[in-house]
């Protein structure tokens, strides 16, 4: 498989992971009926998930940019 094929598979895997992470974060932030302590923990989890997603997307964009620039 060529380098482009691996890049496409990597981007597809990243998209699937991002969808899962954002859905977990969305559920965590809107599940506020149980109590204040749990809400606080869920909000922290949502923020942590979104930070991880932003870091992954940033790193992926940097890699894609470097690959495109190198060719």
Coordinates of C-alpha atoms in Angstrom, one line a residue:
X1 CA 0.0 0.0 0.0
X2 CA 1.3 3.4 -0.8
X3 CA 2.0 6.2 1.6
X4 CA -1.2 8.0 0.5
X5 CA -3.2 4.9 1.3
X6 CA -1.8 4.7 4.8
X7 CA -2.5 8.4 5.2
X8 CA -6.1 8.0 4.2
X9 CA -6.5 5.0 6.6
X10 CA -5.0 7.1 9.4
X11 CA -7.3 10.0 8.7
X12 CA -10.3 7.6 8.7
X13 CA -9.2 6.1 12.0
X14 CA -8.8 9.6 13.4
X15 CA -12.3 10.6 12.3
X16 CA -13.8 7.5 14.0
X17 CA -11.9 8.2 17.2
X18 CA -12.9 11.9 17.2
X19 CA -16.5 11.0 16.7
X20 CA -16.4 8.6 19.7
X21 CA -14.6 11.2 21.9
X22 CA -16.9 14.1 21.0
X23 CA -19.9 11.9 21.7
X24 CA -18.6 10.9 25.1
X25 CA -17.9 14.5 25.9
X26 CA -21.3 15.6 24.8
X27 CA -23.0 12.9 26.9
X28 CA -20.9 13.8 29.9
X29 CA -21.7 17.5 29.8
X30 CA -25.4 17.1 29.3
X31 CA -25.9 14.3 31.9
X32 CA -26.5 16.8 34.8
X33 CA -29.5 15.3 36.6
X34 CA -27.6 13.0 39.1
X35 CA -26.0 15.6 41.3
X36 CA -23.5 18.5 41.6
X37 CA -20.5 16.4 42.3
X38 CA -21.1 14.1 39.4
X39 CA -21.8 17.1 37.2
X40 CA -18.4 18.6 38.2
X41 CA -16.7 15.3 37.4
X42 CA -18.5 15.0 34.1
X43 CA -17.6 18.5 33.0
X44 CA -14.0 17.8 33.8
X45 CA -14.2 14.6 31.8
X46 CA -15.8 16.5 28.9
X47 CA -13.1 19.2 29.0
X48 CA -10.4 16.5 29.2
X49 CA -11.9 14.6 26.2
X50 CA -12.1 17.8 24.1
X51 CA -8.5 18.8 24.9
X52 CA -7.4 15.3 23.8
X53 CA -9.4 15.6 20.6
X54 CA -7.9 19.1 19.9
X55 CA -4.4 17.8 20.5
X56 CA -4.9 14.8 18.2
X57 CA -6.4 17.0 15.4
X58 CA -3.6 19.5 15.7
X59 CA -0.9 16.8 15.5
X60 CA -2.7 15.2 12.6
X61 CA -2.9 18.4 10.7
X62 CA 0.7 19.1 11.3
X63 CA 1.7 15.7 10.0
X64 CA -0.5 16.1 6.9
X65 CA 1.0 19.5 6.3
X66 CA 4.5 18.2 6.6
X67 CA 3.8 15.3 4.3
X68 CA 2.2 17.6 1.7
X69 CA 5.1 20.1 1.9
X70 CA 7.7 17.4 1.6
X71 CA 6.3 16.0 -1.6

